[in-house]
Every structure is written in C-alpha cells, then in structure tokens.
Coordinates of C-alpha atoms in Angstrom, one line a residue:
Chain A
X10 CA 29.6 -13.2 -39.2
X11 CA 28.1 -16.7 -38.1
X12 CA 26.0 -17.1 -34.8
X13 CA 28.0 -19.9 -33.8
X14 CA 25.1 -21.7 -31.6
X15 CA 26.9 -25.1 -31.7
X16 CA 29.8 -22.9 -30.2
X17 CA 28.4 -21.2 -27.6
X18 CA 26.0 -24.3 -26.5
X19 CA 28.9 -25.8 -25.9
X20 CA 30.3 -22.8 -23.5
X21 CA 26.4 -23.2 -21.5
X22 CA 27.1 -27.0 -21.0
X23 CA 30.6 -27.2 -20.1
X24 CA 29.6 -24.2 -17.3
X25 CA 26.3 -26.4 -16.4
X26 CA 28.3 -30.0 -16.0
X27 CA 30.9 -27.6 -14.0
X28 CA 27.9 -26.4 -11.9
X29 CA 26.2 -30.1 -11.7
X30 CA 29.7 -32.5 -10.4
X31 CA 28.8 -30.1 -7.2
X32 CA 25.6 -31.8 -6.3
X33 CA 25.0 -34.9 -4.1
X34 CA 22.0 -36.2 -5.7
X35 CA 21.8 -35.3 -9.3
X36 CA 18.9 -32.7 -11.2
X37 CA 16.6 -35.0 -13.3
X38 CA 14.5 -34.6 -16.1
X39 CA 11.6 -37.2 -17.0
X40 CA 10.9 -37.4 -20.6
X41 CA 7.2 -38.9 -21.4
X42 CA 6.5 -39.8 -25.2
X43 CA 4.2 -42.3 -26.7
X44 CA 4.0 -44.3 -29.4
X45 CA 7.5 -44.7 -31.4
X46 CA 7.5 -41.6 -34.2
X47 CA 10.7 -41.4 -35.2
X48 CA 11.6 -38.0 -35.2
X49 CA 10.4 -37.8 -31.9
X50 CA 12.9 -41.3 -31.1
X51 CA 15.5 -38.9 -32.3
X52 CA 14.7 -36.4 -30.5
X53 CA 14.6 -38.5 -27.0
X54 CA 17.6 -39.7 -27.8
X55 CA 19.7 -36.4 -28.0
X56 CA 18.5 -35.6 -25.2
X57 CA 18.7 -38.1 -23.5
X58 CA 22.5 -37.5 -24.4
X59 CA 23.0 -34.7 -23.9
X60 CA 21.6 -35.1 -20.2
X61 CA 24.3 -38.1 -19.9
X62 CA 27.2 -35.5 -20.8
X63 CA 26.4 -32.9 -18.1
X64 CA 25.3 -34.7 -15.6
X65 CA 21.8 -34.7 -15.5
X66 CA 19.5 -38.2 -14.5
X67 CA 17.5 -38.9 -17.7
X68 CA 14.5 -40.7 -17.2
X69 CA 13.0 -42.5 -20.2
X70 CA 9.3 -42.6 -19.5
X71 CA 7.8 -44.9 -22.9
X72 CA 3.9 -45.7 -23.6
X73 CA 2.8 -47.8 -26.0
X74 CA 0.4 -45.8 -28.3
X75 CA -2.2 -48.0 -27.0
X76 CA -1.5 -46.6 -23.3
X77 CA -4.6 -45.1 -21.6
X78 CA -5.3 -41.1 -21.1
X79 CA -5.5 -42.5 -17.4
X80 CA -1.8 -44.2 -17.3
X81 CA -0.3 -41.5 -18.6
X82 CA -2.4 -39.1 -16.2
X83 CA -1.5 -40.7 -12.9
X84 CA 2.4 -40.8 -14.8
X85 CA 2.5 -37.4 -14.9
X86 CA 1.2 -36.6 -11.8
X87 CA 3.3 -39.6 -9.9
X88 CA 6.4 -37.1 -11.6
X89 CA 4.4 -34.2 -10.1
X90 CA 5.0 -35.5 -7.3
X91 CA 8.4 -36.6 -7.2
X92 CA 11.2 -34.6 -5.4
X93 CA 13.8 -35.9 -7.1
X94 CA 12.5 -35.1 -10.4
X95 CA 13.4 -30.9 -11.2
X96 CA 11.9 -30.9 -14.7
X97 CA 8.9 -32.9 -17.0
X98 CA 8.7 -32.9 -20.3
X99 CA 6.3 -34.5 -22.7
X100 CA 7.7 -35.4 -26.2
X101 CA 5.3 -33.7 -28.6
X102 CA 3.4 -34.7 -30.6
X103 CA 1.3 -37.1 -29.1
X104 CA -0.5 -39.0 -31.0
X105 CA -3.8 -37.8 -32.7
X106 CA -6.3 -39.8 -29.9
X107 CA -4.9 -37.8 -26.8
X108 CA -5.4 -34.4 -26.0
X109 CA -2.3 -33.0 -25.9
X110 CA -2.9 -29.8 -24.5
X111 CA -4.8 -30.9 -21.2
X112 CA -2.4 -33.3 -20.6
X113 CA 0.6 -30.6 -20.9
X114 CA -1.7 -28.1 -18.4
X115 CA -1.0 -31.5 -15.7
X116 CA 2.7 -30.4 -15.8
X117 CA 3.1 -28.6 -12.5
X118 CA 4.2 -24.9 -13.2
X119 CA 7.9 -25.9 -10.5
X120 CA 8.9 -29.0 -13.3
X121 CA 7.3 -28.0 -16.7
X122 CA 11.3 -27.1 -18.0
X123 CA 9.6 -26.6 -21.9
X124 CA 7.8 -23.7 -20.2
X125 CA 4.8 -24.5 -22.0
X126 CA 2.0 -24.6 -19.4
X127 CA -1.0 -22.3 -19.7
X128 CA 0.8 -20.8 -16.1
X129 CA 3.8 -20.5 -16.6
X130 CA 3.0 -18.7 -20.6
X131 CA 1.3 -15.8 -18.1
X132 CA 3.7 -15.9 -16.2
X133 CA 6.0 -14.8 -19.9
X134 CA 3.5 -12.4 -20.9
X135 CA 3.5 -11.1 -17.4
X136 CA 7.2 -10.1 -17.5
X137 CA 6.9 -12.3 -14.7
X138 CA 8.9 -15.3 -16.2
X139 CA 9.4 -18.8 -14.5
X140 CA 10.2 -21.5 -17.3
X141 CA 10.4 -20.0 -20.5
X142 CA 10.1 -22.1 -24.0
X143 CA 13.4 -23.8 -25.1
X144 CA 13.7 -22.3 -28.5
X145 CA 13.0 -18.3 -27.8
X146 CA 15.3 -18.0 -24.5
X147 CA 18.1 -20.1 -26.8
X148 CA 17.4 -17.0 -29.2
X149 CA 17.6 -14.1 -27.1
X150 CA 21.0 -15.7 -24.9
X151 CA 22.6 -16.7 -28.4
X152 CA 21.9 -12.7 -29.5
X153 CA 23.2 -11.6 -25.7
X154 CA 26.7 -13.9 -25.9
X155 CA 27.1 -12.1 -29.4
X156 CA 26.4 -8.3 -27.6
X157 CA 23.7 -8.0 -30.2
X158 CA 21.9 -4.4 -29.2
X159 CA 18.4 -4.9 -28.8
X160 CA 16.8 -1.6 -27.4
X161 CA 15.2 0.3 -29.6
X162 CA 15.4 -2.1 -32.6
X163 CA 12.9 -2.8 -35.0
X164 CA 12.9 -7.0 -34.4
X165 CA 10.5 -8.7 -36.9
X166 CA 9.2 -12.4 -35.8
X167 CA 7.8 -15.0 -38.8
X168 CA 5.4 -17.3 -37.6
X169 CA 3.4 -16.5 -34.2
X170 CA 2.7 -19.8 -32.6
X171 CA 3.1 -21.3 -29.2
X172 CA 6.4 -23.0 -29.0
X173 CA 8.2 -20.0 -30.9
X174 CA 6.7 -16.6 -31.9
X175 CA 4.5 -15.2 -29.6
X176 CA 6.7 -16.4 -26.8
X177 CA 10.1 -14.5 -28.2
X178 CA 7.6 -11.8 -29.3
X179 CA 6.9 -11.7 -25.4
X180 CA 11.0 -11.8 -24.8
X181 CA 12.5 -9.7 -27.1
X182 CA 10.1 -7.0 -25.3
X183 CA 11.1 -7.2 -22.6
X184 CA 14.5 -6.8 -23.8
X185 CA 12.9 -3.0 -25.5
X186 CA 13.5 -4.4 -29.0
X187 CA 10.0 -2.9 -30.9
X188 CA 8.0 -6.1 -32.1
X189 CA 6.0 -7.4 -35.1
X190 CA 4.9 -11.3 -35.6
X191 CA 4.1 -11.9 -39.3
X192 CA 2.3 -14.4 -40.5
X193 CA 0.6 -17.2 -43.3
X194 CA -1.6 -13.7 -43.3
X195 CA 0.7 -11.1 -43.6
X196 CA -0.6 -9.4 -46.4
X197 CA 3.3 -7.3 -47.0
X198 CA 5.6 -9.8 -45.8
X199 CA 8.3 -8.2 -47.9
X200 CA 7.9 -4.7 -46.8
X201 CA 7.9 -5.8 -43.3
X202 CA 10.8 -7.9 -43.7
X203 CA 12.8 -5.6 -45.1
X204 CA 13.1 -3.4 -42.0
X205 CA 14.2 -6.0 -39.3
X206 CA 17.0 -5.0 -37.7
X207 CA 16.7 -8.3 -36.0
X208 CA 14.9 -10.9 -39.0
X209 CA 13.8 -14.2 -37.1
X210 CA 12.1 -16.8 -39.1
X211 CA 10.1 -19.6 -37.8
X212 CA 8.5 -20.9 -39.7
X213 CA 9.3 -24.2 -41.8
X214 CA 9.7 -23.6 -45.3
X215 CA 13.2 -23.5 -47.5
X216 CA 14.0 -20.3 -48.9
X217 CA 11.1 -18.5 -47.6
X218 CA 13.5 -15.7 -46.7
X219 CA 15.3 -14.7 -50.0
X220 CA 17.9 -11.8 -50.1
X221 CA 15.7 -9.2 -51.0
X222 CA 13.3 -9.3 -47.9
X223 CA 16.8 -8.8 -46.0
X224 CA 18.2 -5.4 -45.1
X225 CA 21.5 -4.9 -45.3
X226 CA 23.5 -5.9 -42.2
X227 CA 20.7 -6.6 -40.5
X228 CA 20.9 -9.6 -38.3
X229 CA 18.9 -13.4 -39.1
X230 CA 17.5 -15.8 -36.8
X231 CA 16.2 -19.5 -38.6
X232 CA 14.6 -21.1 -36.8
X233 CA 13.8 -23.2 -39.3
X234 CA 14.8 -26.7 -39.6
X235 CA 13.1 -28.5 -43.2
X236 CA 14.5 -31.8 -44.3
X237 CA 14.7 -32.3 -48.1
X238 CA 16.8 -35.1 -49.4
X239 CA 18.2 -36.0 -46.1
X240 CA 19.8 -32.6 -45.8
X241 CA 18.9 -30.1 -43.2
X242 CA 17.9 -26.9 -44.4
X243 CA 16.6 -23.4 -43.1
X244 CA 14.0 -20.9 -43.5
X245 CA 16.3 -18.6 -44.8
X246 CA 18.2 -18.8 -48.0
X247 CA 21.2 -18.7 -46.7
X248 CA 23.7 -18.9 -49.3
X249 CA 22.7 -15.2 -51.0
X250 CA 21.7 -13.5 -48.1
X251 CA 24.6 -14.5 -46.1
X252 CA 26.7 -11.4 -47.7
X253 CA 24.8 -8.9 -46.8
X254 CA 23.6 -9.3 -43.3
X255 CA 26.0 -8.3 -39.9
X256 CA 25.3 -12.1 -38.3
X257 CA 23.2 -15.4 -39.2
X258 CA 22.5 -18.6 -37.4
X259 CA 23.7 -21.1 -40.2
X260 CA 21.0 -24.8 -39.9
X261 CA 22.1 -27.3 -39.0
X262 CA 24.4 -25.4 -36.0
X263 CA 22.5 -22.5 -34.8
X264 CA 19.4 -21.9 -32.9
X265 CA 19.3 -25.7 -32.4
X266 CA 21.8 -26.6 -30.6
X267 CA 20.8 -23.5 -28.1
X268 CA 17.3 -25.0 -28.0
X269 CA 18.5 -28.4 -26.3
X270 CA 20.7 -26.3 -24.0
X271 CA 18.3 -23.9 -22.5
X272 CA 16.7 -26.9 -21.8
X273 CA 19.1 -28.3 -19.9
X274 CA 19.9 -25.1 -18.2
X275 CA 16.3 -25.2 -17.0
X276 CA 16.6 -28.1 -15.4
X277 CA 19.8 -27.2 -13.6
X278 CA 18.8 -24.0 -12.3
X279 CA 15.3 -25.2 -11.8
X280 CA 16.9 -27.9 -9.4
X281 CA 19.0 -25.6 -8.2
X282 CA 15.9 -23.2 -7.1
X283 CA 14.5 -25.9 -4.9
X284 CA 17.9 -26.9 -3.1
Chain B
X3 CA -16.0 8.5 -40.0
X4 CA -16.1 8.3 -36.0
X5 CA -16.3 5.3 -34.1
X6 CA -18.9 5.7 -31.8
X7 CA -18.4 3.9 -28.7
X8 CA -21.1 4.9 -27.1
X9 CA -23.9 4.2 -29.6
X10 CA -22.1 0.9 -30.0
X11 CA -21.9 0.2 -26.2
X12 CA -25.7 1.1 -25.9
X13 CA -26.2 -1.3 -28.1
X14 CA -24.9 -3.9 -25.8
X15 CA -25.5 -2.8 -23.2
X16 CA -29.9 -3.1 -24.3
X17 CA -29.3 -6.8 -25.8
X18 CA -26.9 -7.7 -22.0
X19 CA -30.7 -5.8 -20.0
X20 CA -32.8 -8.1 -22.3
X21 CA -30.8 -11.5 -21.6
X22 CA -30.5 -10.5 -17.6
X23 CA -34.2 -9.6 -17.6
X24 CA -35.5 -13.3 -18.4
X25 CA -33.6 -14.3 -14.7
X26 CA -34.8 -15.7 -11.8
X27 CA -31.1 -14.4 -10.2
X28 CA -29.8 -11.7 -10.9
X29 CA -26.0 -11.8 -12.5
X30 CA -23.5 -10.6 -10.3
X31 CA -20.8 -8.2 -10.0
X32 CA -18.2 -7.7 -6.7
X33 CA -15.7 -4.5 -6.5
X34 CA -13.5 -4.8 -4.1
X35 CA -11.8 -1.1 -3.2
X36 CA -8.8 -0.3 -0.9
X37 CA -9.4 2.9 0.3
X38 CA -10.4 5.9 -0.8
X39 CA -8.5 7.3 -4.0
X40 CA -11.1 9.6 -5.8
X41 CA -10.3 8.8 -9.3
X42 CA -11.0 5.0 -8.3
X43 CA -14.4 6.4 -6.4
X44 CA -15.4 7.5 -9.8
X45 CA -14.9 4.2 -11.3
X46 CA -16.1 2.7 -8.9
X47 CA -19.7 4.8 -8.8
X48 CA -19.6 4.3 -12.6
X49 CA -19.2 0.6 -12.8
X50 CA -22.0 0.7 -10.3
X51 CA -24.6 2.7 -12.4
X52 CA -24.0 0.7 -15.2
X53 CA -24.9 -2.6 -13.7
X54 CA -28.1 -0.9 -12.1
X55 CA -28.9 0.0 -15.5
X56 CA -29.0 -3.3 -16.9
X57 CA -29.6 -5.4 -13.9
X58 CA -26.3 -6.6 -12.5
X59 CA -26.8 -6.6 -8.6
X60 CA -23.3 -4.9 -7.6
X61 CA -21.8 -6.1 -4.1
X62 CA -19.5 -3.2 -3.5
X63 CA -16.6 -3.9 -0.8
X64 CA -14.9 -0.8 0.2
X65 CA -11.9 -1.8 3.1
X66 CA -9.9 1.3 4.8
X67 CA -6.4 2.1 3.6
X68 CA -5.5 0.2 6.6
X69 CA -6.9 -3.3 6.0
X70 CA -4.9 -6.0 6.8
X71 CA -3.9 -7.9 4.0
X72 CA -5.3 -11.1 5.5
X73 CA -8.8 -9.6 5.3
X74 CA -8.1 -8.5 1.9
X75 CA -8.0 -12.1 1.3
X76 CA -9.7 -13.8 3.1
X77 CA -12.9 -11.6 1.3
X78 CA -11.3 -12.7 -1.9
X79 CA -12.0 -16.1 -0.9
X80 CA -15.1 -15.7 0.4
X81 CA -16.2 -14.3 -3.0
X82 CA -14.8 -17.3 -4.8
X83 CA -17.0 -19.5 -3.0
X84 CA -20.1 -18.0 -3.8
X85 CA -21.7 -18.8 -6.2
X86 CA -23.7 -16.3 -6.7
X87 CA -21.1 -14.5 -7.5
X88 CA -20.0 -14.3 -11.0
X89 CA -17.3 -12.0 -11.2
X90 CA -14.9 -10.2 -8.8
X91 CA -12.8 -6.7 -9.2
X92 CA -10.0 -5.6 -7.7
X93 CA -10.7 -1.7 -8.2
X94 CA -6.8 -0.6 -8.9
X95 CA -4.8 1.0 -8.6
X96 CA -4.3 -0.3 -4.7
X97 CA -2.6 1.8 -2.0
X98 CA 1.8 1.2 -2.0
X99 CA 1.5 -1.2 1.0
X100 CA -0.5 -4.0 -1.2
X101 CA 0.6 -7.0 -3.3
X102 CA -0.9 -5.8 -6.5
X103 CA -0.3 -8.8 -8.4
X104 CA -0.3 -11.0 -5.6
X105 CA -3.7 -9.6 -4.0
X106 CA -5.4 -10.0 -8.2
X107 CA -3.6 -13.8 -8.7
X108 CA -5.7 -14.9 -6.3
X109 CA -8.9 -14.0 -8.1
X110 CA -10.6 -17.0 -9.1
X111 CA -10.1 -17.2 -13.0
X112 CA -13.5 -18.4 -13.6
X113 CA -14.6 -14.9 -11.4
X114 CA -11.6 -12.3 -12.9
X115 CA -14.1 -10.3 -15.2
X116 CA -11.2 -8.2 -15.6
X117 CA -9.1 -10.9 -17.4
X118 CA -6.2 -9.8 -15.2
X119 CA -4.6 -13.1 -13.6
X120 CA -1.8 -15.1 -14.7
X121 CA -3.6 -17.6 -15.6
X122 CA -5.9 -15.6 -17.8
X123 CA -3.5 -14.1 -19.6
X124 CA -1.6 -17.7 -20.6
X125 CA -4.6 -18.7 -21.6
X126 CA -5.7 -15.8 -23.9
X127 CA -1.4 -16.0 -24.7
X128 CA -2.7 -19.5 -26.3
X129 CA -5.7 -18.6 -27.8
X130 CA -8.0 -20.5 -25.6
X131 CA -10.0 -17.4 -24.2
X132 CA -11.3 -17.5 -21.0
X133 CA -11.9 -13.4 -19.7
X134 CA -9.9 -11.2 -21.7
X135 CA -9.4 -7.4 -20.1
X136 CA -12.5 -4.9 -21.3
X137 CA -10.3 -3.0 -23.1
X138 CA -8.7 -4.5 -25.9
X139 CA -12.1 -6.7 -25.8
X140 CA -13.7 -3.6 -26.5
X141 CA -11.4 -2.4 -29.2
X142 CA -11.6 -5.5 -30.9
X143 CA -15.4 -5.8 -30.7
X144 CA -15.5 -2.1 -32.0
X145 CA -14.2 -2.8 -35.3
X146 CA -15.8 -5.7 -35.9
X147 CA -19.0 -4.1 -35.1
X148 CA -18.1 -1.7 -37.8
X149 CA -16.7 -4.4 -40.7
X150 CA -13.1 -3.3 -40.3
X151 CA -11.3 -5.9 -42.0
X152 CA -8.2 -6.6 -39.9
X153 CA -7.2 -9.8 -41.7
X154 CA -4.1 -9.3 -43.2
X155 CA -3.7 -5.7 -42.2
X156 CA -0.6 -4.3 -40.1
X157 CA -1.9 -2.9 -36.6
X158 CA 0.7 -1.1 -34.7
X159 CA 0.1 -0.7 -31.3
X160 CA 2.1 2.1 -29.3
X161 CA 2.5 0.9 -25.4
X162 CA 3.4 -2.4 -24.2
X163 CA 1.2 -2.7 -21.0
X164 CA -0.4 -5.8 -19.3
X165 CA -4.2 -3.7 -19.5
X166 CA -3.9 -2.8 -23.0
X167 CA -0.9 -3.2 -25.2
X168 CA 0.1 -6.5 -24.8
X169 CA -3.5 -8.7 -24.8
X170 CA -4.5 -6.8 -27.5
X171 CA -1.1 -7.6 -29.5
X172 CA -2.9 -11.7 -29.0
X173 CA -6.1 -10.4 -30.0
X174 CA -5.5 -9.3 -33.1
X175 CA -3.0 -11.8 -33.7
X176 CA -5.9 -13.9 -33.4
X177 CA -7.7 -11.6 -35.9
X178 CA -4.8 -12.9 -38.4
X179 CA -3.6 -9.2 -38.6
X180 CA 0.0 -8.4 -38.1
X181 CA 0.4 -6.4 -35.7
X182 CA 3.6 -4.8 -34.5
X183 CA 4.3 -3.5 -30.8
X184 CA 6.0 0.4 -30.1
X185 CA 6.5 2.0 -27.0
X186 CA 9.0 4.2 -24.8
X187 CA 11.9 2.7 -26.3
X188 CA 11.7 2.4 -29.7
X189 CA 13.8 4.0 -31.9
X190 CA 11.7 5.2 -35.5
X191 CA 8.4 6.0 -34.2
X192 CA 6.8 7.6 -37.0
X193 CA 7.9 5.7 -39.3
X194 CA 6.1 2.8 -38.2
X195 CA 3.2 4.3 -37.2
X196 CA 3.4 5.4 -40.4
X197 CA 2.8 2.4 -42.1
X198 CA -0.3 1.6 -39.6
X199 CA -3.4 0.4 -41.2
X200 CA -4.9 0.6 -37.5
X201 CA -3.3 2.3 -35.5
X202 CA -3.9 2.2 -31.4
X203 CA -2.8 4.2 -28.6
X204 CA -2.0 3.2 -25.3
X205 CA 0.0 5.7 -23.8
X206 CA -1.8 8.9 -21.8
X207 CA 0.1 11.6 -23.3
X208 CA -1.7 14.1 -25.1
X209 CA -0.9 15.0 -28.9
X210 CA 1.3 11.9 -28.8
X211 CA -0.2 10.7 -31.8
X212 CA 0.3 13.7 -34.7
X213 CA -1.1 14.2 -38.5
X214 CA 2.3 13.7 -39.6
X215 CA 2.6 10.0 -37.8
X216 CA -0.5 8.7 -39.5
X217 CA -0.9 6.3 -42.9
X218 CA -3.9 8.6 -45.0
X219 CA -7.0 6.6 -44.1
X220 CA -6.0 4.9 -41.5
X221 CA -7.9 3.1 -39.2
X222 CA -7.1 5.2 -35.0
X223 CA -8.3 3.8 -31.2
X224 CA -7.5 6.2 -28.9
X225 CA -7.1 4.7 -25.8
X226 CA -5.4 7.7 -23.9
X227 CA -7.4 9.0 -21.0
X228 CA -5.8 12.5 -20.5
X229 CA -6.9 15.2 -17.7
X230 CA -6.1 18.8 -19.0
X231 CA -7.1 21.5 -17.0
X232 CA -10.7 18.9 -16.1
X233 CA -11.1 18.3 -19.9
X234 CA -10.4 14.9 -21.6
X235 CA -8.3 14.0 -24.1
X236 CA -6.9 11.3 -25.9
X237 CA -3.4 10.3 -27.1
X238 CA -3.9 11.2 -30.5
X239 CA -4.1 15.4 -32.3
X240 CA -8.2 14.4 -32.8
X241 CA -8.7 18.1 -34.4
X242 CA -5.7 17.7 -37.0
X243 CA -6.0 14.0 -37.4
X244 CA -9.5 12.9 -38.0
X245 CA -9.8 14.7 -41.8
X246 CA -7.0 12.0 -43.5
X247 CA -8.2 8.8 -41.7
X248 CA -11.2 6.7 -42.4
X249 CA -11.8 5.7 -38.9
X250 CA -10.8 7.2 -35.5
X251 CA -12.2 7.1 -32.1
X252 CA -13.3 10.0 -30.2
X253 CA -11.7 10.7 -26.9
X254 CA -14.3 10.6 -24.6
X255 CA -16.5 8.2 -26.3
X256 CA -14.4 5.9 -28.4
X257 CA -12.8 2.9 -25.8
X258 CA -13.7 4.0 -22.7
X259 CA -17.5 3.0 -22.9
X260 CA -17.0 -0.1 -25.0
X261 CA -14.7 -1.2 -21.6
X262 CA -17.9 -0.5 -19.3
X263 CA -19.4 -2.4 -21.6
X264 CA -17.2 -5.5 -22.3
X265 CA -16.9 -5.8 -18.7
X266 CA -20.9 -6.2 -18.3
X267 CA -20.6 -8.7 -21.0
X268 CA -18.1 -10.4 -19.4
X269 CA -20.2 -10.8 -15.9
X270 CA -23.5 -12.0 -17.8
X271 CA -21.9 -14.2 -20.1
X272 CA -20.0 -16.0 -17.2
X273 CA -23.8 -16.0 -15.1
X274 CA -24.8 -17.7 -18.8
X275 CA -21.7 -20.2 -18.6
X276 CA -22.4 -21.6 -15.2
X277 CA -25.9 -21.7 -16.0

C-alpha cells in the first residue's frame, strides 16, 4: 500500500488554509538565499508557491554571492526582531565562503522553522520539542496518518545526518520505537535492515535498498532524492520492493510533499503560539 | 577480561594532578545541593574528595530544602559570573517542588561540566561537542583505553535517558558505530542484544542482562547501580556472563569511577581552555 505523502500533505494544507483565512494579519515566512544555486532557486520557488497557496506571506531575501557576512548577519537580526515574521529559513547549501553553522545559529530559536539551530536540536534531544526539522517530522506524521503502530517496533534508519537521520531517531524514540541508526561505516547493513519493521533510507543513492534487504510486510520510508537523466529516484528499488512490503512511500510524492507541509505547519503553529 | 574503570580513572586523575600542580590559580568546581538527600550527600562528598585529591578547589553550596527558587537562581547567576569558577554542577535529584529543568538550564553552557543543558546536548547532537555528560564520556574513553574498535561495530544500548542512553548513542555514532537504542517498550530485547558487539546496559535493574542475551566475545558495559541488601550490583548477571564475553566492566569499579574522572577532566579542560 502506498504511503501517499502528496494526499496527506494536501489534507494538511487545506486545514492550514482554513485556519489562516481567519486571521487579520497573515503568518509570515522569510527565506534567506545567498547566490543563485539552481536547485535552491527551484526549492525557494516551491516554498513560495506553497505559502501563497495557503495564505502565508512570503519574504524572499536574495543576496548576491558577493554579499558580506555582516550584511547577512544584520538581515537575520532584523528578521529576528521583526514581530511580523514568524519563521526564518536559511536556504542551504550556502556558497562555500560562508560559515553555514554560525549563520544558522543566529536565527532565533522561536523563529527557526527548520528546527536546525543547536538549541532546538537540544530541545528535541531532551523531549522538549520546540521547532522540529521538517523531514523527520513529516515522516512521523505520515506514519501516524496511516495508523502505523510504532510502539516497540524496530525502526532502522540508514543515514545519520543532522537534517534527517539523527532528529528522526529522536522522534521515533519518543514514539517508543526501538531505533537503530546505520550509516556508511555499518558492517552488516543487510543483516540489520532485514530486521526492520520500519525502514527509513536517507542516503541519496539510487537502488541502495534492494528486495533482499527488506523484511516481508515491513514499512518502507524513502527519503532519497536522486536525479538520474532528469528523472527522480529514491534510495529504494521501488519496483521490486513494493510487492513484499505492507507500506511504502513513492518518490516523488512521498516524503517530499510532507516536508513542505511541515514547514508550512511550523510557520502557522508558531504564529498561533504567539497570538 | 575486566575493563578496569578504577585503574583507568586513577591514570586519568594522576595526569590531571600533574597538570593542575603547575597553575597559579586552582581550577574550581561549584556543586549546588538543595536539601539533605542521603545519597546526594554521599555523591557530593565523593566529588569533594576527588577534587581535593587532584587539586581542584571545591565549593559546596548547600541550601536548606525550604530555600526559595529565587535564591537558587541568584546563586547560579553569581557562579556563572564568577571568573574563578570553571564548573557548576546542580546535584540531582532536586526536591520535588523545584523545577529541575529550568534551574539546570540557567547554568552557563561554558560552565555546565555535567553537559546536561539543552544547548550542550544540542551541540553534542550536531557533533560540535562542548561539555559532554560524564557517564557516556567515561564509557567511550574506557573503550578507547582498551583499544576496542568501534568502527562499524553494532553497539546496543539498553536505556534512553538524557543522562546516559541518548548522549551515549551520539558519542558512539561519532565513533562510527552502528547504534541501536532499546528501552522498556522494546518488543524483542533479547533478539537485539544478542547481536551486540558492544552491549551497554543503563537501566537500573539487577540481573536484567543474562547470559542468553549476550553474544559470545561481546564487550559488556554495565552502567547499572543497584543497591540490594547493602551490596552494589550492576544490570548484568556478571558471574554467568563474564566467561563468554571478551570484555566486561565490574560493578563497582567499572563505569562509576570513570564518571567521576570525566567530571574532573571536564573541569580541568574547561579551566585550561579559558587560560
């Protein structure tokens, strides 16, 4: 059975649209982009479109690549202090000369709708979730929407990034799953993935997860986004895996739309919290 | 083979003593205790003794249980601002009426030698380790002292506390281990622990880990401290497990002394960083 992230995200967006309609002042998301990375351009456009769709005011701050660090810092501080702005997002990756880590952590923890600042990660770690990274949040919400039981289940995550693997491990522990984190150094990947009741791949490698690595009736979440000859593939060999599992996310149309929906949801929730 | 935490901690303490001897001003640890919990009294005394032993100046701030929250807050702020103080530790547990979470997070991240503030947890989460909780740090150092290879190995942790299980998971991921976190809701504990190359139990239940749950030649780390009829036991059925594994920590004399050594080490390192 398909885990239809597209459909669920539409449901979430409809709900957000209804809520936002009632407000005098719109919720507001500011996206800071530096340079002209083509993939970033596409992502920023799609965020803008989604915001417009549900009624979030969208500010696109686009700096040339030769902007000084101080100018970017000043802008972040300005947005932190702007009471109309409910969310600030630094579009990654930044051009190499910028200290991504430093700039990211200047975003106020109350506006960090990507949930990537040190302090919001620490809060997640200690089960005091404030703003949580959108992709892992989208995954857990997708599982919940399909009433997939996580308690005591063995969830195996491939990938240990700050963006997906590690925050997802924390969220799944909060849902009482037993959690294993695998990565490039894992000795016996297949042996471990074959035990997974819920298997999440967040690596970025086409056909990394093959049929022989998957337990029958497992739930498969594919976070991979691999563009090959203009076509988008996940990490999972979907065609061969889909028939032996109970649930699986398609790529595209699985985790991707959920990520965007969670960003919108973080902005609106943040807005409502401060009303 | 025994993982002799006592011996290793003595080695660490000797090294710290030598370093501290050279300084004009002593490193300084302040421990704040509220009330008169007997176990806390013992722990504070043993920290004081260890500090005296290696030349760390020890401040014991002991409040009566009826102290106001504001007084405690003022003291934490005072110690945060005292440039002679290199480490501040809030002795846990606090009496019930106090908001432990709030008070803990008032400690400056630069003096939080227990590594328990939200921000230091977030830094650990993102591999930007600042001050790291002493027990997990002690465990990883013990493994390193015995040259136990962690890369690609399957480390299974029983227990998901903020104090041990979760920070240890982060440290072991940083060492390139594959990490599984089990807990009270785990369905098939034995099945999972039997796969562990390195098995860490941090639950607090005598004889939780029995011989049939352990793989031959595994490395066993016992964080349990269970007092039964005046005698101290770990979580592991030591007598029956010890003969089939390659390494095992005794209780007492394993993880416990390493925890104290890491606290001292955090204080001295913090002092040296600020010289």
